[in-house]
Tab-separated table of C-alpha atoms in Angstrom:
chain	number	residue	atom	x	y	z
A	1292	UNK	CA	-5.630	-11.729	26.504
A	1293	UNK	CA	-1.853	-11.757	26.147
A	1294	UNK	CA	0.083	-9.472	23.553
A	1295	UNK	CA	2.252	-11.009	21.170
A	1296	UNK	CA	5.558	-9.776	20.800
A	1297	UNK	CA	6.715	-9.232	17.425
A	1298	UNK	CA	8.288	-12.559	16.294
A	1299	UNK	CA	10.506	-12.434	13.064
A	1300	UNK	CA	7.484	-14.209	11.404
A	1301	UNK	CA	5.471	-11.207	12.665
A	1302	UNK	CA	7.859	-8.498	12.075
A	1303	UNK	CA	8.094	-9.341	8.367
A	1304	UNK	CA	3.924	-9.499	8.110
A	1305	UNK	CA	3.971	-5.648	9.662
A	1306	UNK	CA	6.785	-4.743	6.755
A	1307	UNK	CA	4.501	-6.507	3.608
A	1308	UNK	CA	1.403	-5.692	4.969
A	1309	UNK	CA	1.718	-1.474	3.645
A	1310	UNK	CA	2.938	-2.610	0.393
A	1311	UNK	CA	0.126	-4.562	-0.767
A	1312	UNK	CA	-2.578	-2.675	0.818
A	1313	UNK	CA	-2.926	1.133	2.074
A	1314	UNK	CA	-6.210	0.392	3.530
A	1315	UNK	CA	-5.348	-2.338	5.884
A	1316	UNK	CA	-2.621	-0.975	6.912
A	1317	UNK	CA	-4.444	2.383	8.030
A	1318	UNK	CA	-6.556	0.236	9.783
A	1319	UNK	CA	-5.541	-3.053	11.162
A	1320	UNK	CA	-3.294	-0.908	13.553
A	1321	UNK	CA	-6.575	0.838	15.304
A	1322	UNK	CA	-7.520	-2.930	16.780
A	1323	UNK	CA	-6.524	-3.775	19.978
A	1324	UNK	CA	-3.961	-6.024	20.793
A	1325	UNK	CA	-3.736	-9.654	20.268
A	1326	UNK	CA	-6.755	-9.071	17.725
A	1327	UNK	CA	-4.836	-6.868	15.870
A	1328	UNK	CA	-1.997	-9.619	14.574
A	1329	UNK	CA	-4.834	-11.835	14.431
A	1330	UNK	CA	-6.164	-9.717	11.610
A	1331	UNK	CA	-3.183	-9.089	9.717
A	1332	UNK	CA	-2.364	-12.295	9.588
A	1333	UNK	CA	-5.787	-13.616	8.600
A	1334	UNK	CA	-5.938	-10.207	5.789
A	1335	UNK	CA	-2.092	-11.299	4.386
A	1336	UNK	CA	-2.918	-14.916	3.670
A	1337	UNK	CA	-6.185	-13.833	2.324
A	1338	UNK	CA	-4.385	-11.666	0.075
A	1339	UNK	CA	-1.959	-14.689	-0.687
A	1340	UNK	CA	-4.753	-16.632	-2.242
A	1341	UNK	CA	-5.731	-13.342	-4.310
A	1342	UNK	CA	-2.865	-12.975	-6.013
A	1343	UNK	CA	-2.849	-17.401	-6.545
A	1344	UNK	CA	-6.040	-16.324	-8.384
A	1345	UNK	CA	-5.101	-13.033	-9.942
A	1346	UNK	CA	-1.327	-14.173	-10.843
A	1347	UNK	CA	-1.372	-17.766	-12.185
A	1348	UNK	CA	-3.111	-19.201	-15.388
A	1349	UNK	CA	-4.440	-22.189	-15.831
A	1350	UNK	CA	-4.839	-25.438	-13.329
A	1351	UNK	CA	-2.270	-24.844	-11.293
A	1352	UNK	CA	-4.335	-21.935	-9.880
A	1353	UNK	CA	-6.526	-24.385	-8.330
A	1354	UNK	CA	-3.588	-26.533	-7.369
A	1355	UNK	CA	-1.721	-23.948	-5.682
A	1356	UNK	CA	-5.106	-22.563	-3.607
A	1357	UNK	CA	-6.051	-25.982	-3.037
A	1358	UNK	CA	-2.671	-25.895	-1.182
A	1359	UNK	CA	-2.605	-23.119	0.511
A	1360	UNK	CA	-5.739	-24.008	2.193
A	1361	UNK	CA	-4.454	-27.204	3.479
A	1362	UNK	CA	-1.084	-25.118	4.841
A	1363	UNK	CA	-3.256	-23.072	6.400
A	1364	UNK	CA	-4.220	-25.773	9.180
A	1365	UNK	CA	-0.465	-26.268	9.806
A	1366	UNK	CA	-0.719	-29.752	9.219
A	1367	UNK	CA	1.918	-32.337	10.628
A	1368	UNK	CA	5.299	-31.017	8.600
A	1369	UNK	CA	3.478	-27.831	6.911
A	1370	UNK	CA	7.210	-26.178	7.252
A	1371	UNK	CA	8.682	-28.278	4.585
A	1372	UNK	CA	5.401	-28.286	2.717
A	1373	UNK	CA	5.479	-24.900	2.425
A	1374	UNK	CA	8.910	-24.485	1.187
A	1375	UNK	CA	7.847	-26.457	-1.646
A	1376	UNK	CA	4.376	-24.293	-2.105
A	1377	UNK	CA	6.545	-21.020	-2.421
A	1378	UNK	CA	8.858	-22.616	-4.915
A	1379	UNK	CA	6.372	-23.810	-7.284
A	1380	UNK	CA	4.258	-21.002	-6.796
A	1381	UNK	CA	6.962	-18.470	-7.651
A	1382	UNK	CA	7.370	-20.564	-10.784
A	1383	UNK	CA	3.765	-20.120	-11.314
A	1384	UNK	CA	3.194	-16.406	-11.408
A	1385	UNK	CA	2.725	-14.369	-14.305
A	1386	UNK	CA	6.173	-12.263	-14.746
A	1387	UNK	CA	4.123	-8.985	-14.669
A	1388	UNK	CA	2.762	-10.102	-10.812
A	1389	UNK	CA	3.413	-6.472	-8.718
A	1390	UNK	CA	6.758	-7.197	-6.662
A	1391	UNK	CA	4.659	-6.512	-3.668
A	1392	UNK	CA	2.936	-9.364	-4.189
A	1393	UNK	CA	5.501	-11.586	-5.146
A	1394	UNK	CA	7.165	-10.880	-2.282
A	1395	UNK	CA	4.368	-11.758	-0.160
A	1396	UNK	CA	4.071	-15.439	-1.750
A	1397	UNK	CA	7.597	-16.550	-1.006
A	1398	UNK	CA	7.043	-15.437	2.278
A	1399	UNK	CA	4.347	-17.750	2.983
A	1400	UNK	CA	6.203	-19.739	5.601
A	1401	UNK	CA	6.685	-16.802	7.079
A	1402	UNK	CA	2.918	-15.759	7.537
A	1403	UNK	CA	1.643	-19.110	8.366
A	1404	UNK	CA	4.797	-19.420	11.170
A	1405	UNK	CA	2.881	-15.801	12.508
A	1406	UNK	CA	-0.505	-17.897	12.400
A	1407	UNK	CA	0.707	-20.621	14.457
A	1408	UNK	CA	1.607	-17.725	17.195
A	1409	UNK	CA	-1.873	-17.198	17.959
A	1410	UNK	CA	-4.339	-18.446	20.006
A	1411	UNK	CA	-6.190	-22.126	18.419
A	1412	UNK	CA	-9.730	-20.136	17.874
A	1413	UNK	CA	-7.742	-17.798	15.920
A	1414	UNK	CA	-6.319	-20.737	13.536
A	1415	UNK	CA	-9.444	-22.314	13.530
A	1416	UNK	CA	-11.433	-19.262	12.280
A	1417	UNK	CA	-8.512	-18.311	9.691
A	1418	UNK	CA	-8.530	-22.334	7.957
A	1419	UNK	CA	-12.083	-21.838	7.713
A	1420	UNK	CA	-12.191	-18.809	5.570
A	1421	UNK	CA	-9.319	-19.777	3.552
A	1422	UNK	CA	-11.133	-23.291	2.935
A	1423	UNK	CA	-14.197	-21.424	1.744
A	1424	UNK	CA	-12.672	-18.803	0.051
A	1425	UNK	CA	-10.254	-20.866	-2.333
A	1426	UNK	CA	-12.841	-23.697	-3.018
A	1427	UNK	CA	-14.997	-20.905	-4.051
A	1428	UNK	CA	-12.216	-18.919	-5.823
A	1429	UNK	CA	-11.066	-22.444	-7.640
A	1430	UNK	CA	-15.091	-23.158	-8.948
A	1431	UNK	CA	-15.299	-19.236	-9.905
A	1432	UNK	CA	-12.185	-17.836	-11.252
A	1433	UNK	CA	-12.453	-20.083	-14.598
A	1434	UNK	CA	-15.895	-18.268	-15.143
A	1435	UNK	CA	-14.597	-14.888	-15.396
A	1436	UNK	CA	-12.156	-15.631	-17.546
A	1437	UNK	CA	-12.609	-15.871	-21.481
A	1438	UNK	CA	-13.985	-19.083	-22.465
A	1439	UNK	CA	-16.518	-21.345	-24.707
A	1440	UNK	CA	-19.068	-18.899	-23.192
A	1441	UNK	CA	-17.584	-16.164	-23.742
A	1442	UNK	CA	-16.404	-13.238	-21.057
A	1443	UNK	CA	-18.410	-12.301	-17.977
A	1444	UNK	CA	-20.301	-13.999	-15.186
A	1445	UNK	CA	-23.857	-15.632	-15.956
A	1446	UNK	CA	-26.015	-13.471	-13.653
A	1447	UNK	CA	-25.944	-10.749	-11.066
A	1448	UNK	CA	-26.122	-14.180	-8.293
A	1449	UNK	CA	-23.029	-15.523	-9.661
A	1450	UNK	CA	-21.095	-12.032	-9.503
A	1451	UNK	CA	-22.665	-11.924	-5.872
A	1452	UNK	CA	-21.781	-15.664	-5.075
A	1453	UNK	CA	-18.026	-14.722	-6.628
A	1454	UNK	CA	-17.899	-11.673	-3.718
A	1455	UNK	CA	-19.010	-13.978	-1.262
A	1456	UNK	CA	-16.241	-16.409	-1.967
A	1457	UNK	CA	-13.624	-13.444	-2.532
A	1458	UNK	CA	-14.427	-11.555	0.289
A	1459	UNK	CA	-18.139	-12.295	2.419
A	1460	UNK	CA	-15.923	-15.369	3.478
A	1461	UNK	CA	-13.565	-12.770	5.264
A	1462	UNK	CA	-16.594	-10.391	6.862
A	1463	UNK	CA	-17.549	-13.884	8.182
A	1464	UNK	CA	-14.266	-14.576	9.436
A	1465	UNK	CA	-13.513	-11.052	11.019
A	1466	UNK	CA	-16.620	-11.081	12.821
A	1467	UNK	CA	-15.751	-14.761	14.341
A	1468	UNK	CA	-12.559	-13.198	15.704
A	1469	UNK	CA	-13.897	-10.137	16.984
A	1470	UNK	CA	-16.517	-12.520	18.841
A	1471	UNK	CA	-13.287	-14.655	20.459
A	1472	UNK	CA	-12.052	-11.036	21.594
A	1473	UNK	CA	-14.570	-9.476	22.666
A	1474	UNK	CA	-17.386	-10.949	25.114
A	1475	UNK	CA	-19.587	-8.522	24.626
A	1476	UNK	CA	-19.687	-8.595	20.849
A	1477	UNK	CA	-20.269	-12.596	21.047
A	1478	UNK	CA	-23.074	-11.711	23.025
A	1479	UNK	CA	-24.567	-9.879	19.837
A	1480	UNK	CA	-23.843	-12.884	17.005
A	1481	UNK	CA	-27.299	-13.311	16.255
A	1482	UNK	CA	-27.656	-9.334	14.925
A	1483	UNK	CA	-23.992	-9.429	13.511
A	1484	UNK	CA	-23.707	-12.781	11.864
A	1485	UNK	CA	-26.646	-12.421	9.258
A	1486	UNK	CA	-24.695	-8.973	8.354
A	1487	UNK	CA	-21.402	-9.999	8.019
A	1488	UNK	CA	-21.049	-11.337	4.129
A	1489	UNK	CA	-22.703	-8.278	2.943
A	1490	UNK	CA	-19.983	-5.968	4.530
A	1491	UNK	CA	-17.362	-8.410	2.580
A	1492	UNK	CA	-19.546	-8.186	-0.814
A	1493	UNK	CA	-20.132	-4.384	-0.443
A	1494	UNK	CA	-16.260	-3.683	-0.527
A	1495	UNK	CA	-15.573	-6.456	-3.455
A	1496	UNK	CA	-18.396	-4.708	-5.493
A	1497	UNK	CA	-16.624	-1.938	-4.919
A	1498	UNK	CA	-13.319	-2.782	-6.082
A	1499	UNK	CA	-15.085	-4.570	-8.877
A	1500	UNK	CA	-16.866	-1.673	-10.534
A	1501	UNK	CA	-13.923	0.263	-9.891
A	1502	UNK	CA	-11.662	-2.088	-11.715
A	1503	UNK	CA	-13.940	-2.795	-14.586
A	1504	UNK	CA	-11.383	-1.609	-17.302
A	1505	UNK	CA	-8.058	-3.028	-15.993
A	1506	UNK	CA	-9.884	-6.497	-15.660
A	1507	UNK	CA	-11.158	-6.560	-19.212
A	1508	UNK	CA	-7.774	-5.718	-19.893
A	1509	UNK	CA	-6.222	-8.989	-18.262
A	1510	UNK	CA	-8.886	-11.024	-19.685
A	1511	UNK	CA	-11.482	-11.026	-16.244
A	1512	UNK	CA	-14.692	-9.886	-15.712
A	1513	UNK	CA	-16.853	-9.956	-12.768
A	1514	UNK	CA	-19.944	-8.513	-14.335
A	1515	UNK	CA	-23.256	-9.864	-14.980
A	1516	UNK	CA	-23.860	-10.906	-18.687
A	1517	UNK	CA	-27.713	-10.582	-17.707
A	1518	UNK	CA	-27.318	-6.973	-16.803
A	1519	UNK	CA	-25.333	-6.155	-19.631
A	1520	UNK	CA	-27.599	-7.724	-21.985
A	1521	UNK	CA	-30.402	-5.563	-20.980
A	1522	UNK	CA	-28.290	-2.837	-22.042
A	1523	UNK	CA	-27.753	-4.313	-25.389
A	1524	UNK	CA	-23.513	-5.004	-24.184
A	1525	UNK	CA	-21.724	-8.194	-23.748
A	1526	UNK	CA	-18.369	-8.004	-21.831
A	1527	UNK	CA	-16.483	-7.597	-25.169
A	1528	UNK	CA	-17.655	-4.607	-26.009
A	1529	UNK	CA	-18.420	-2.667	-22.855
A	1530	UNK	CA	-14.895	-0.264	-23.530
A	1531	UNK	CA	-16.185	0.454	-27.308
A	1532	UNK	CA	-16.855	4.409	-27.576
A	1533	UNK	CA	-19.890	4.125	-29.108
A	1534	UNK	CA	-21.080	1.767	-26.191
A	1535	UNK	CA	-20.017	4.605	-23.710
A	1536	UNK	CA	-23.628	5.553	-22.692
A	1537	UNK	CA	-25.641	2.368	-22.504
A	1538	UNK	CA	-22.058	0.709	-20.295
A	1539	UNK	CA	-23.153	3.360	-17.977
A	1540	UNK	CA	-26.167	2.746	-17.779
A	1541	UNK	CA	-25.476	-0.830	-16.710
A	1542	UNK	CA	-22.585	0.031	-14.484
A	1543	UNK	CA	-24.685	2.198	-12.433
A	1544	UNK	CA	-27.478	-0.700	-12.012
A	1545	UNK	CA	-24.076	-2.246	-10.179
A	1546	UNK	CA	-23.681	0.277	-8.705
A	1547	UNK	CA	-26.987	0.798	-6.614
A	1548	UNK	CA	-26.488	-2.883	-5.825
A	1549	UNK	CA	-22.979	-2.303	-3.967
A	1550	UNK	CA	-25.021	0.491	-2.249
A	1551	UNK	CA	-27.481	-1.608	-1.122
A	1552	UNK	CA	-24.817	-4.169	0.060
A	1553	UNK	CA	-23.253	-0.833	2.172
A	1554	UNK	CA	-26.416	-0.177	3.884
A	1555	UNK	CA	-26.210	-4.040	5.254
A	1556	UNK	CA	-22.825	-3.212	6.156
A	1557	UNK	CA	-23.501	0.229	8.117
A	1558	UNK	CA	-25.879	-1.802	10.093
A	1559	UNK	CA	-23.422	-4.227	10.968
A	1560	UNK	CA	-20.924	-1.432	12.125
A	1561	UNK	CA	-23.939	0.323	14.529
A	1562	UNK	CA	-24.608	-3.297	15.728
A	1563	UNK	CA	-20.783	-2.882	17.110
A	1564	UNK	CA	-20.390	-1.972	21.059
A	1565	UNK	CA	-19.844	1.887	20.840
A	1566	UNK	CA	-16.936	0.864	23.676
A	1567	UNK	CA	-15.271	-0.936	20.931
A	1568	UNK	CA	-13.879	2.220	19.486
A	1569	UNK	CA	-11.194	0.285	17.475
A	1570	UNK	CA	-13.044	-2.711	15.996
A	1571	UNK	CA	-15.501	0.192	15.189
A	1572	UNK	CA	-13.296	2.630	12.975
A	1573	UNK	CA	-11.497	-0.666	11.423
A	1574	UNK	CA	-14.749	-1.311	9.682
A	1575	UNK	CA	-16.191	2.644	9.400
A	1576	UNK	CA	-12.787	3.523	7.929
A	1577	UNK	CA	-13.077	0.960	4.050
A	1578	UNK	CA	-16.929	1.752	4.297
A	1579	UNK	CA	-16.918	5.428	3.994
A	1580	UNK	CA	-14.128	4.889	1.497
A	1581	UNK	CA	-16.354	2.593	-0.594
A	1582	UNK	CA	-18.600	4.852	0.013
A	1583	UNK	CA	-16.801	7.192	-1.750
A	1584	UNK	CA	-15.548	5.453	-4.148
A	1585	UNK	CA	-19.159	4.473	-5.636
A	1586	UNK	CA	-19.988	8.438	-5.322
A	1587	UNK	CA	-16.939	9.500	-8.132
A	1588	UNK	CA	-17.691	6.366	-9.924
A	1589	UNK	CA	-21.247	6.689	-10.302
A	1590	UNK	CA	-22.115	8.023	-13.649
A	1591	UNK	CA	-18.371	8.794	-14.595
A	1592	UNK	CA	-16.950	7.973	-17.957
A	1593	UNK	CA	-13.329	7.600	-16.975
A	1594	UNK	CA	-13.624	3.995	-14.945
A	1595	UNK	CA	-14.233	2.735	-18.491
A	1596	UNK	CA	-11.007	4.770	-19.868
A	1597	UNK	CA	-7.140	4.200	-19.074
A	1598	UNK	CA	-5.925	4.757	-15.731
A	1599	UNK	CA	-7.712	4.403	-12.132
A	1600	UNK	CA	-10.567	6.356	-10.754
A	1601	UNK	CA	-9.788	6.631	-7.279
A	1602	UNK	CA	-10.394	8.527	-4.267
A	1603	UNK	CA	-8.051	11.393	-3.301
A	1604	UNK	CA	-5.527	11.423	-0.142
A	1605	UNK	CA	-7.886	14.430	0.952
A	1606	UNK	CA	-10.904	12.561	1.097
A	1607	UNK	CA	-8.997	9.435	3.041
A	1608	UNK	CA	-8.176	12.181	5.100
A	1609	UNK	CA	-11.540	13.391	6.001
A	1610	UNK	CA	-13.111	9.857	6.623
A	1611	UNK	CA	-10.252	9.296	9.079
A	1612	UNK	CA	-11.049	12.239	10.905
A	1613	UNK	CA	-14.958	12.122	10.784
A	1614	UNK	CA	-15.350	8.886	11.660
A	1615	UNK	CA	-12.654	9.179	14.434
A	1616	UNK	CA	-14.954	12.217	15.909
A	1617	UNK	CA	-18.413	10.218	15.826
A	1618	UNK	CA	-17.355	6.429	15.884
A	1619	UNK	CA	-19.477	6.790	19.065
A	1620	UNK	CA	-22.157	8.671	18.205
A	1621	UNK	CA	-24.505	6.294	16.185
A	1622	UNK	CA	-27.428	9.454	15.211
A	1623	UNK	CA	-24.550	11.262	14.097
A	1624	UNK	CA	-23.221	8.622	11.825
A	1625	UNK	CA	-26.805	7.915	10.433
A	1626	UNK	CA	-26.828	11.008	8.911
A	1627	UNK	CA	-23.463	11.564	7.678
A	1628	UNK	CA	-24.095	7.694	6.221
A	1629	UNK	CA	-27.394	9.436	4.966
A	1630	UNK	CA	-25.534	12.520	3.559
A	1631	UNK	CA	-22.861	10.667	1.447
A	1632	UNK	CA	-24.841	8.044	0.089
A	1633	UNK	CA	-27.745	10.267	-1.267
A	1634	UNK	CA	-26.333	11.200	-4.565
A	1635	UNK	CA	-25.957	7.340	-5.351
A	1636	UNK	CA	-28.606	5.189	-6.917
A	1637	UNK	CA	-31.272	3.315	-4.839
């Protein structure tokens, strides 16, 4: 397959792409080339639609993704189309939106000019998800947010269904394009496939338990009211100190769900040619770090107090390393897998 050379449209994609997220760009520059731009172009208008959802109140949320998903086809005159998109959507943001982000936005033309430098698969794949992915985002978003019922998702299947929409749609996706790359991973679809959304839910979990406080804070939240209940909580009171024991309690049930969500996903990484070295530490790289994430979250007090819990630059450190020693060695990352995720509930 032909490399792309960097294209403006391209060049300013590589200079967004560390600002709004460390992890991808650790790891979108490990894939070989042309399935690296793929990716980062696929991740940055993916992360477009986030911030449509995260960033804008009210209808034109669904307006706005509604849009972007029909941009992302590049349909007859999408230039001028878009133009008009970024305009209305920069009008539409909240004014406390991170720069990074807003950025990002207006340069939607910009992104979707770097999509229409790859290869038609590529497009094809990338429409797909973002069709999924903002019909689901425009039917879910209004549920986490405060209304006649109240805070909080109806049931642990709804905050699953709201991960697949928010990101199983994407472990979908990136296993479509690593199929068009690689021959040899096509040829192993039928193990892959069935794996793919829970490597995308695993990670939103993630993020989800880890955010629990700063969402309740802007008026989301992606937890399950039935859970909760059996704790005695509702959404509105899970910060209340006197709540403190029984909202751990309940975040912990989470979290041995996103566990069992990462087990799906480490078998979707060992069902990964061990000759694919790069596809393989791409994935390895934001599992271990989930894994991680769930280990100083589980049972800890602080993700329901001010500030983030978050793994330390040491410990991104160390995955990068480890996983760079064993990525081919499949017994050897069973048991570190085994090692790390012990402490964490089954």
């Amino acid at each position: 397959m032909p490399m792309l050379n960097d294209s403006s449209a391209l060049a300013f994609c590589r200079e967004v792409l560390p600002a709004v997220s460390r992890t991808f760009a650790l790891n979108i520059p490990v894939l070989p080339a042309p399935l690296d731009t793929a990716v980062l172009v696929a991740y940055l208008l993916c992360r477009i639609a986030d911030t449509l959802e995260d960033e804008v109140r009210g209808p034109a949320s669904a307006v706005l993704l509604a849009e972007l998903a029909r941009l992302s086809t590049l349909p007859e005159g999408w230039r001028e189309d878009a133009r008009r998109f970024t305009q209305e959507a920069a009008r539409e943001l909240r004014a406390q939106a991170p720069a990074a982000e807003v950025r990002l936005v207006e340069g939607t033309g910009q992104v979707l000019e770097a999509l229409g430098e790859h290869a038609a698969p590529v497009r094809e794949h990338v429409a797909t998800c973002l069709r999924l992915m903002t019909e689901g985002m425009g039917r879910m978003g209004s549920k986490g947010r405060a209304s006649g019922g109240g805070l909080g998702l109806a049931s642990l299947e709804e905050t699953l269904e709201y991960c697949y929409y928010v990101a199983g749609t994407v472990g979908e996706m990136l296993t479509r394009l690593f199929e068009w790359y690689s021959p040899a991973i096509a040829g192993r679809a039928g193990a892959l496939e069935p794996r793919s959304v829970a490597f995308g839910n695993a990670l939103q979990l993630t993020n989800i338990l880890k955010d629990v406080r700063e969402d309740l804070e802007r008026g989301f939240c992606w937890l399950p009211r039935t859970v909760l209940a059996e704790h005695g909580l509702t959404p509105e009171a899970l910060l209340e100190p006197g709540n403190r024991g029984a909202a751990l309690e309940a975040h912990g049930r989470l979290v041995a769900v996103a566990h069992r969500e990462l087990r799906q996903a480490f078998e979707y990484v060992l069902g990964l040619p061990r000759e694919e070295r790069g596809i393989r530490l791409f994935c390895l790289w934001p599992l271990f770090l989930a894994v991680m994430t769930l280990r100083k979250l589980y049972g800890n007090g602080r993700v329901l107090e001010p500030g983030p819990v978050k793994v330390s630059r040491r410990t991104v450190k160390w995955v990068v390393a480890a996983t760079k020693l064993l990525v081919a060695r499949d017994g050897a990352l069973k048991l570190l897998f085994a090692a790390l995720t012990a402490p964490l509930p089954a």
